[in-house]
CSV table of C-alpha atoms and ligand atoms in Angstrom, one decimal:
chain,number,residue,atom,x,y,z
C,1,MET,CA,0.0,0.0,0.0
C,2,THR,CA,1.4,3.4,-1.0
C,3,VAL,CA,2.7,5.5,1.9
C,4,ILE,CA,1.9,9.2,1.7
C,5,THR,CA,4.1,12.0,2.9
C,6,ILE,CA,2.6,15.2,4.5
C,7,THR,CA,4.5,18.3,5.6
C,8,LYS,CA,3.3,20.0,8.7
C,9,THR,CA,2.0,22.9,6.7
C,10,GLU,CA,0.2,20.5,4.4
C,11,LEU,CA,-1.4,19.0,7.4
C,12,SER,CA,-3.1,22.2,8.4
C,13,ASP,CA,-4.2,23.0,4.9
C,14,GLY,CA,-5.6,19.4,4.5
C,15,LEU,CA,-7.5,19.7,7.8
C,16,ALA,CA,-9.1,22.9,6.5
C,17,ALA,CA,-10.2,21.0,3.4
C,18,LEU,CA,-11.5,18.1,5.4
C,19,ARG,CA,-13.8,20.5,7.4
C,20,LYS,CA,-15.8,21.2,4.3
C,21,GLY,CA,-16.9,17.6,4.1
C,22,TYR,CA,-16.5,16.2,7.6
C,23,LYS,CA,-17.1,17.1,11.2
C,24,LEU,CA,-13.5,17.0,12.6
C,25,PHE,CA,-12.7,15.6,16.0
C,26,GLY,CA,-9.3,15.5,17.5
C,27,PRO,CA,-7.3,15.7,20.8
C,28,VAL,CA,-7.1,19.0,22.6
C,29,ALA,CA,-5.5,20.1,25.9
C,30,GLU,CA,-8.2,20.6,28.6
C,31,LYS,CA,-7.4,21.4,32.2
C,32,SER,CA,-4.7,19.0,33.4
C,33,SER,CA,-5.3,16.5,30.6
C,34,TYR,CA,-6.3,16.0,27.0
C,35,THR,CA,-9.7,15.1,25.5
C,36,PHE,CA,-11.3,14.5,22.1
C,37,ARG,CA,-13.5,17.4,21.0
C,38,GLU,CA,-15.0,18.6,17.7
C,39,LEU,CA,-12.4,21.1,16.4
C,40,GLU,CA,-13.8,24.4,15.6
C,41,LYS,CA,-12.5,26.4,12.6
C,42,ASP,CA,-8.8,27.2,12.7
C,43,ARG,CA,-8.1,24.8,15.7
C,44,ASP,CA,-5.8,21.9,14.8
C,45,PRO,CA,-5.4,18.7,16.8
C,46,ASP,CA,-2.8,18.9,19.6
C,47,PHE,CA,-0.5,16.0,19.1
C,48,SER,CA,1.6,16.6,22.2
C,49,TYR,CA,-0.8,14.2,24.1
C,50,GLN,CA,0.2,10.7,25.2
C,51,ASN,CA,-3.3,9.6,25.5
C,52,THR,CA,-6.6,11.3,26.5
C,53,ARG,CA,-8.2,10.8,30.0
C,54,LEU,CA,-11.5,9.6,28.4
C,55,SER,CA,-11.2,7.6,25.2
C,56,PRO,CA,-13.0,8.9,22.1
C,57,LYS,CA,-15.6,6.1,22.3
C,58,GLY,CA,-18.2,8.8,23.0
C,59,ILE,CA,-18.0,10.0,19.4
C,60,VAL,CA,-19.5,6.7,18.3
C,61,PHE,CA,-21.3,5.9,21.5
C,62,PRO,CA,-22.4,9.1,23.2
C,63,GLN,CA,-22.5,9.3,27.0
C,64,SER,CA,-26.1,10.3,26.7
C,65,GLU,CA,-28.1,9.8,23.6
C,66,ASP,CA,-31.8,10.6,22.9
C,67,MET,CA,-33.7,7.7,21.3
C,68,PHE,CA,-37.3,9.0,21.3
C,69,THR,CA,-39.3,12.0,22.2
C,70,TYR,CA,-43.0,12.2,23.1
C,71,THR,CA,-45.7,14.4,24.5
C,72,LEU,CA,-48.1,13.7,27.4
C,73,ASP,CA,-50.4,16.5,26.4
C,74,SER,CA,-53.6,14.6,25.8
C,75,THR,CA,-55.1,17.5,23.8
C,76,ARG,CA,-52.7,16.7,21.0
C,77,GLU,CA,-53.3,14.0,18.5
C,78,ASP,CA,-49.8,12.6,18.9
C,79,ALA,CA,-50.0,12.3,22.7
C,80,HIS,CA,-48.1,9.2,24.0
C,81,PHE,CA,-46.6,8.3,20.6
C,82,LEU,CA,-42.9,7.7,20.5
C,83,LYS,CA,-41.1,9.7,17.8
C,84,GLU,CA,-37.6,9.0,16.6
C,85,ALA,CA,-35.2,11.6,18.1
C,86,PRO,CA,-33.4,13.7,15.4
C,87,LYS,CA,-30.1,12.1,14.4
C,88,ASP,CA,-27.0,13.4,12.7
C,89,TYR,CA,-25.1,10.8,10.8
C,90,SER,CA,-23.2,13.2,8.6
C,91,PRO,CA,-19.6,12.2,7.8
C,92,ARG,CA,-17.1,12.8,10.6
C,93,VAL,CA,-13.4,11.9,11.2
C,94,ILE,CA,-11.7,11.1,14.5
C,95,PHE,CA,-8.2,12.5,13.7
C,96,GLY,CA,-5.4,11.3,15.9
C,97,ILE,CA,-7.1,8.4,17.7
C,98,ARG,CA,-4.5,6.0,19.2
C,99,PRO,CA,-4.3,2.5,17.8
C,100,CYS,CA,-5.5,1.0,21.1
C,101,ASP,CA,-8.7,3.1,21.1
C,102,ALA,CA,-9.4,2.1,17.4
C,103,LYS,CA,-9.0,-1.5,18.3
C,104,ALA,CA,-11.4,-1.0,21.2
C,105,VAL,CA,-14.0,0.2,18.7
C,106,SER,CA,-13.6,-3.1,16.8
C,107,LEU,CA,-14.1,-5.0,20.0
C,108,THR,CA,-17.2,-3.1,21.0
C,109,ARG,CA,-18.6,-3.6,17.5
C,110,MET,CA,-18.9,-7.3,18.4
C,111,ASN,CA,-21.6,-6.2,20.9
C,112,PHE,CA,-23.4,-3.7,18.7
C,113,ASP,CA,-23.2,-5.4,15.3
C,114,THR,CA,-24.3,-9.0,15.6
C,115,ARG,CA,-26.0,-11.5,13.3
C,116,ALA,CA,-29.1,-11.2,15.5
C,117,TYR,CA,-29.2,-7.5,16.0
C,118,ARG,CA,-27.5,-4.3,14.7
C,119,ASP,CA,-27.8,-1.4,17.1
C,120,PRO,CA,-29.0,1.4,14.7
C,121,TYR,CA,-27.6,4.3,16.8
C,122,TRP,CA,-24.1,2.8,17.3
C,123,MET,CA,-24.0,1.6,13.7
C,124,GLY,CA,-25.2,5.0,12.3
C,125,LEU,CA,-22.3,6.9,14.0
C,126,PHE,CA,-19.8,4.1,13.4
C,127,GLU,CA,-20.5,4.0,9.6
C,128,ALA,CA,-20.4,7.8,9.4
C,129,THR,CA,-16.9,7.9,11.0
C,130,THR,CA,-13.5,7.7,9.4
C,131,PHE,CA,-10.8,6.7,11.9
C,132,VAL,CA,-7.4,8.3,11.4
C,133,GLY,CA,-4.8,6.9,13.9
C,134,MET,CA,-1.7,8.5,15.3
C,135,ALA,CA,1.0,5.9,16.0
C,136,CYS,CA,2.2,6.1,19.6
C,137,ASP,CA,5.9,6.7,19.9
C,138,THR,CA,5.8,7.8,23.6
C,139,PRO,CA,3.6,5.4,25.5
C,140,CYS,CA,2.5,5.9,29.1
C,141,GLN,CA,4.1,3.9,31.9
C,142,THR,CA,0.9,2.1,32.5
C,143,CYS,CA,0.5,0.9,28.8
C,144,PHE,CA,0.5,-2.8,28.2
C,145,CYS,CA,-1.0,-2.9,24.7
C,146,THR,CA,1.6,-5.3,23.2
C,147,THR,CA,0.5,-8.1,25.5
C,148,ALA,CA,-3.2,-7.2,25.1
C,149,GLY,CA,-3.4,-8.0,21.4
C,150,CYS,CA,-2.6,-4.5,20.3
C,151,GLY,CA,0.4,-2.2,19.9
C,152,PRO,CA,1.6,1.4,19.2
C,153,TYR,CA,1.4,0.8,15.4
C,154,HIS,CA,-1.6,-1.6,15.5
C,155,GLU,CA,-3.8,-1.1,12.4
C,156,GLU,CA,-7.0,-2.9,13.3
C,157,GLY,CA,-10.1,-0.6,13.2
C,158,LEU,CA,-8.2,2.2,11.4
C,159,ASP,CA,-8.8,3.7,8.0
C,160,VAL,CA,-5.5,5.6,8.0
C,161,LEU,CA,-2.5,5.3,10.3
C,162,ILE,CA,-0.2,8.4,10.6
C,163,SER,CA,3.4,8.3,12.0
C,164,ASP,CA,5.0,11.6,13.1
C,165,ARG,CA,8.5,11.9,11.7
C,166,GLY,CA,9.6,15.2,13.3
C,167,ASP,CA,9.4,17.6,10.4
C,168,HIS,CA,6.7,15.7,8.4
C,169,TYR,CA,4.2,12.9,8.7
C,170,LEU,CA,3.8,9.6,6.9
C,171,ALA,CA,0.3,8.4,6.3
C,172,LYS,CA,-0.6,4.8,5.5
C,173,PRO,CA,-4.1,4.3,4.0
C,174,LEU,CA,-5.8,1.1,5.3
C,175,SER,CA,-9.2,1.2,3.7
C,176,GLU,CA,-11.2,2.8,0.9
C,177,LYS,CA,-12.7,5.2,3.4
C,178,GLY,CA,-9.1,6.2,4.3
C,179,ARG,CA,-8.0,6.7,0.7
C,180,GLN,CA,-11.1,8.9,0.1
C,181,LEU,CA,-10.2,11.1,3.1
C,182,LEU,CA,-6.6,11.5,2.0
C,183,ALA,CA,-7.9,12.5,-1.5
C,184,VAL,CA,-10.3,15.1,0.0
C,185,ALA,CA,-7.5,16.5,2.1
C,186,GLY,CA,-5.2,16.7,-0.9
C,187,TRP,CA,-2.6,14.4,0.7
C,188,LEU,CA,-1.5,12.4,-2.3
C,189,LYS,CA,2.3,12.7,-2.5
C,190,PRO,CA,3.8,9.1,-2.4
C,191,ALA,CA,6.8,8.6,-0.1
C,192,GLU,CA,9.9,6.4,-0.6
C,193,ALA,CA,10.0,5.5,3.1
C,194,ASP,CA,9.7,2.6,5.5
C,195,PHE,CA,6.5,3.3,7.4
C,196,ASP,CA,7.3,0.8,10.1
C,197,LYS,CA,10.8,2.1,10.8
C,198,ASN,CA,9.9,3.3,14.3
C,199,LYS,CA,7.5,0.5,15.2
C,200,ALA,CA,10.0,-1.9,17.0
C,201,ALA,CA,11.4,1.0,19.0
C,202,ALA,CA,7.9,2.1,20.0
C,203,GLU,CA,7.0,-1.4,21.1
C,204,ALA,CA,10.2,-1.7,23.1
C,205,LYS,CA,9.1,1.3,25.2
C,206,ILE,CA,6.0,-0.6,26.5
C,207,GLY,CA,7.3,-1.3,30.0
C,208,SER,CA,4.5,-3.5,31.4
C,209,SER,CA,2.7,-6.6,30.4
C,210,VAL,CA,0.0,-9.1,31.2
C,211,ALA,CA,0.0,-12.9,30.9
C,212,THR,CA,-3.2,-14.1,29.3
C,213,ASP,CA,-2.2,-17.5,27.8
C,214,ARG,CA,-4.2,-19.6,30.3
C,215,LEU,CA,-7.4,-17.6,30.5
C,216,ALA,CA,-9.2,-19.3,27.7
C,217,SER,CA,-8.7,-22.8,29.0
C,218,ALA,CA,-9.2,-21.9,32.7
C,219,ASP,CA,-12.2,-23.4,34.5
C,220,THR,CA,-14.8,-20.6,34.8
C,221,LEU,CA,-16.2,-21.8,38.1
C,222,ALA,CA,-12.8,-22.2,39.6
C,223,LEU,CA,-12.0,-18.6,38.7
C,224,TYR,CA,-15.4,-17.4,39.8
C,225,GLY,CA,-14.9,-19.0,43.2
C,226,ALA,CA,-11.2,-18.0,43.7
C,227,ASP,CA,-10.3,-16.6,47.1
C,228,PHE,CA,-8.5,-13.5,45.7
C,229,TRP,CA,-11.7,-11.6,44.9
C,230,GLU,CA,-12.1,-10.5,48.6
C,231,ASP,CA,-8.6,-8.9,48.6
C,232,ILE,CA,-9.0,-7.3,45.1
C,233,SER,CA,-12.4,-5.8,45.9
C,234,PHE,CA,-11.6,-4.7,49.5
C,235,ALA,CA,-10.6,-1.1,48.6
C,236,CYS,CA,-13.1,-0.5,45.7
C,237,ILE,CA,-15.5,2.3,46.3
C,238,ASN,CA,-17.7,1.4,43.3
C,239,CYS,CA,-17.2,4.8,41.8
C,240,GLY,CA,-17.4,3.4,38.2
C,241,THR,CA,-14.5,5.5,37.0
C,242,CYS,CA,-12.7,2.4,35.5
C,243,THR,CA,-15.7,1.6,33.3
C,244,PHE,CA,-16.3,5.2,32.2
C,245,VAL,CA,-12.7,5.7,31.1
C,246,CYS,CA,-12.4,2.3,29.4
C,247,PRO,CA,-12.7,2.3,25.6
C,248,THR,CA,-14.1,-1.2,25.6
C,249,CYS,CA,-16.9,-0.8,28.1
C,250,TRP,CA,-20.2,-0.6,26.4
C,251,CYS,CA,-23.0,-0.9,29.1
C,252,PHE,CA,-25.9,1.5,29.0
C,253,ASP,CA,-29.2,2.1,30.7
C,254,ILE,CA,-32.4,3.5,29.2
C,255,GLN,CA,-34.3,6.2,31.1
C,256,ASP,CA,-37.4,8.2,30.4
C,257,GLU,CA,-37.1,11.9,31.4
C,258,VAL,CA,-40.2,14.0,31.6
C,259,HIS,CA,-40.3,17.8,32.0
C,260,GLY,CA,-43.9,19.0,32.3
C,261,LYS,CA,-45.7,17.3,29.4
C,262,THR,CA,-42.7,16.8,27.3
C,263,GLY,CA,-40.7,13.5,27.6
C,264,LYS,CA,-37.8,11.8,26.0
C,265,ARG,CA,-36.3,8.4,26.2
C,266,ALA,CA,-32.5,8.4,26.3
C,267,ARG,CA,-29.8,5.9,26.8
C,268,ASN,CA,-26.9,6.8,29.1
C,269,TRP,CA,-23.6,5.1,29.9
C,270,ASP,CA,-24.0,2.8,32.9
C,271,SER,CA,-21.5,0.8,34.9
C,272,CYS,CA,-21.4,-2.7,36.3
C,273,MET,CA,-19.6,-1.2,39.3
C,274,PHE,CA,-22.7,0.7,40.4
C,275,PRO,CA,-24.7,-1.0,43.1
C,276,ILE,CA,-28.1,-0.4,41.3
C,277,PHE,CA,-26.8,-1.7,37.9
C,278,THR,CA,-28.4,-5.2,38.4
C,279,ILE,CA,-31.1,-4.4,41.0
C,280,HIS,CA,-34.4,-6.1,40.2
C,281,THR,CA,-37.8,-4.4,40.7
C,282,THR,CA,-38.4,-6.9,43.6
C,283,GLY,CA,-35.5,-5.2,45.4
C,284,HIS,CA,-33.3,-8.3,45.0
C,285,ASN,CA,-29.8,-7.6,43.7
C,286,PRO,CA,-27.9,-10.5,42.3
C,287,ARG,CA,-24.7,-8.5,42.6
C,288,GLY,CA,-25.4,-7.1,45.9
C,289,THR,CA,-21.8,-6.7,47.2
C,290,LYS,CA,-18.7,-5.0,45.8
C,291,LEU,CA,-17.0,-8.3,45.6
C,292,HIS,CA,-19.8,-9.4,43.2
C,293,ARG,CA,-19.4,-6.3,41.1
C,294,VAL,CA,-15.6,-6.2,41.0
C,295,ARG,CA,-15.5,-9.9,40.1
C,296,GLN,CA,-18.1,-9.3,37.3
C,297,ARG,CA,-16.0,-6.6,35.7
C,298,PHE,CA,-12.8,-8.6,35.6
C,299,MET,CA,-14.5,-12.0,34.8
C,300,HIS,CA,-16.4,-10.3,31.9
C,301,LYS,CA,-13.2,-8.7,30.4
C,302,LEU,CA,-10.8,-11.5,31.0
C,303,LYS,CA,-12.8,-14.7,30.9
C,304,TYR,CA,-16.4,-14.5,29.6
C,305,PHE,CA,-15.5,-12.3,26.6
C,306,VAL,CA,-12.5,-14.5,25.9
C,307,GLY,CA,-14.7,-17.6,25.7
C,308,LYS,CA,-17.6,-16.0,23.8
C,309,TYR,CA,-15.8,-14.2,21.0
C,310,GLU,CA,-12.4,-15.9,20.8
C,311,ALA,CA,-10.9,-12.5,20.1
C,312,GLY,CA,-8.6,-12.2,23.1
C,313,ILE,CA,-9.3,-10.2,26.2
C,314,MET,CA,-11.8,-7.3,26.3
C,315,CYS,CA,-9.0,-4.9,27.0
C,316,VAL,CA,-6.6,-3.1,24.7
C,317,GLY,CA,-4.0,-2.3,27.4
C,318,CYS,CA,-4.5,1.5,27.4
C,319,GLY,CA,-3.9,1.6,31.1
C,320,ARG,CA,-6.6,4.3,31.7
C,321,CYS,CA,-8.3,2.4,34.5
C,322,ILE,CA,-5.0,1.9,36.3
C,323,ARG,CA,-4.3,5.7,36.2
C,324,ALA,CA,-7.8,6.7,37.1
C,325,CYS,CA,-8.7,4.3,39.9
C,326,PRO,CA,-8.7,6.3,43.2
C,327,VAL,CA,-7.7,3.2,45.2
C,328,ASN,CA,-5.1,1.7,42.8
C,329,ILE,CA,-6.8,-1.4,41.7
C,330,ASP,CA,-4.7,-2.6,38.8
C,331,ILE,CA,-6.0,-4.8,36.0
C,332,ARG,CA,-2.5,-6.1,35.3
C,333,ASN,CA,-2.3,-7.6,38.8
C,334,VAL,CA,-5.8,-9.1,38.5
C,335,CYS,CA,-5.1,-10.6,35.1
C,336,GLY,CA,-1.9,-12.1,36.6
C,337,LEU,CA,-3.7,-13.6,39.5
C,338,MET,CA,-6.4,-15.1,37.2
C,339,ASN,CA,-3.9,-16.4,34.8
C,340,SER,CA,-1.8,-18.0,37.5
C,341,ARG,CA,-4.8,-19.5,39.2
C,342,ALA,CA,-5.7,-21.1,35.8
C,343,ALA,CA,-2.2,-22.6,35.7
C,344,GLU,CA,-2.7,-24.0,39.2
C,345,ASN,CA,-5.9,-25.6,38.2
C,346,VAL,CA,-4.2,-27.3,35.3
C,347,CYS,CA,-1.4,-28.6,37.6
C,348,ALA,CA,-4.0,-29.8,40.2
C,349,GLU,CA,-5.9,-31.7,37.5
C,350,GLY,CA,-2.7,-33.2,36.2
C,351,LYS,CA,-1.8,-34.7,39.7
Y,1,SF4,S1,-12.1,3.0,39.6
Y,1,SF4,FE1,-11.3,1.7,41.2
Y,1,SF4,S2,-12.5,2.2,43.0
Y,1,SF4,FE2,-13.7,3.0,41.2
Y,1,SF4,S3,-15.1,1.3,40.7
Y,1,SF4,FE3,-13.2,1.0,39.4
Y,1,SF4,S4,-12.0,-0.4,40.6
Y,1,SF4,FE4,-13.5,0.4,42.1
Y,2,SF4,S1,-9.7,-2.4,31.1
Y,2,SF4,FE1,-8.3,-0.7,31.6
Y,2,SF4,S2,-6.4,-1.0,30.5
Y,2,SF4,FE2,-8.0,-2.3,29.5
Y,2,SF4,S3,-8.9,-1.2,27.8
Y,2,SF4,FE3,-10.2,-0.8,29.6
Y,2,SF4,S4,-9.3,1.1,30.6
Y,2,SF4,FE4,-7.8,0.3,29.1
């Protein structure tokens, strides 16, 4: 595939051209961190970020999204009828998404785009979006992507991958959507360059890792009943931060909100770490303690997902939950405990 070279000036000019056909989202500095925002005119993405505090998953899966509107005014003919909320599925580009976050979109697609059901809202935004990745040459200390089925130059889920070469960029088109975007931006100059030249060095900077090799074959009930959940969950305050920052978490709740006689039905991000996440109308809560909830989060990501989809763990190693957890619960340690316990089970069975 032809690699394209883009000077820094050409980048700004191309972004201006893209704005005519796309909504442009990119990383910007905000308070003490970085976040993805729609970039207003004349504002370019800020590539000095390592990674953003929240992933850009909200561009495809908004934190709060209206599904229907209705009126309770019985003098109106349309009283109590649900009407589709207005939607905007015009073309958009996420410019500068990290490869881990793009792979996370591919993992969440397994939930929203199935043979039995295609979520129209998620699919509408996903299909409208072109994903332009920025390779990650300065990973965070908590990144472990290379052992989570990903990496700083990973291409899965991307339409274009860009590598910063100091005084210029190299762009590698990875799909037809990506080639179209490069054409609209006017970035068409072929480069005689090795795109992956910095890949091995970037991978070598990933300082931490997880062992996952025994998770698939581990006995589910043995892991579920393991004695380490008490220790792991002890400090958790069920704040839900780990799930909100996670690019692969997809849970939502549907709520009706009524103001006067006007109502709307919206879906909002939810978290398996919240005590009311699974509460029944009877008052019974099958995950009534924090041990249940913490175990559910890790069993889902590191065991149930692995068995159901055969696509590795439901984690891309971005390290956000490690950095954000107020009580230092670390998925690398939990994964290690689960993987070693699986190894112990195999040894015990072999005796
Ligand atoms: S961020 Fe930490 S304390 Fe908060 S719910 Fe997650 S594991 Fe528990
Ligand atoms: S579980 Fe943690 S490290 Fe893994 S993708 Fe989610 S936020 Fe990143």
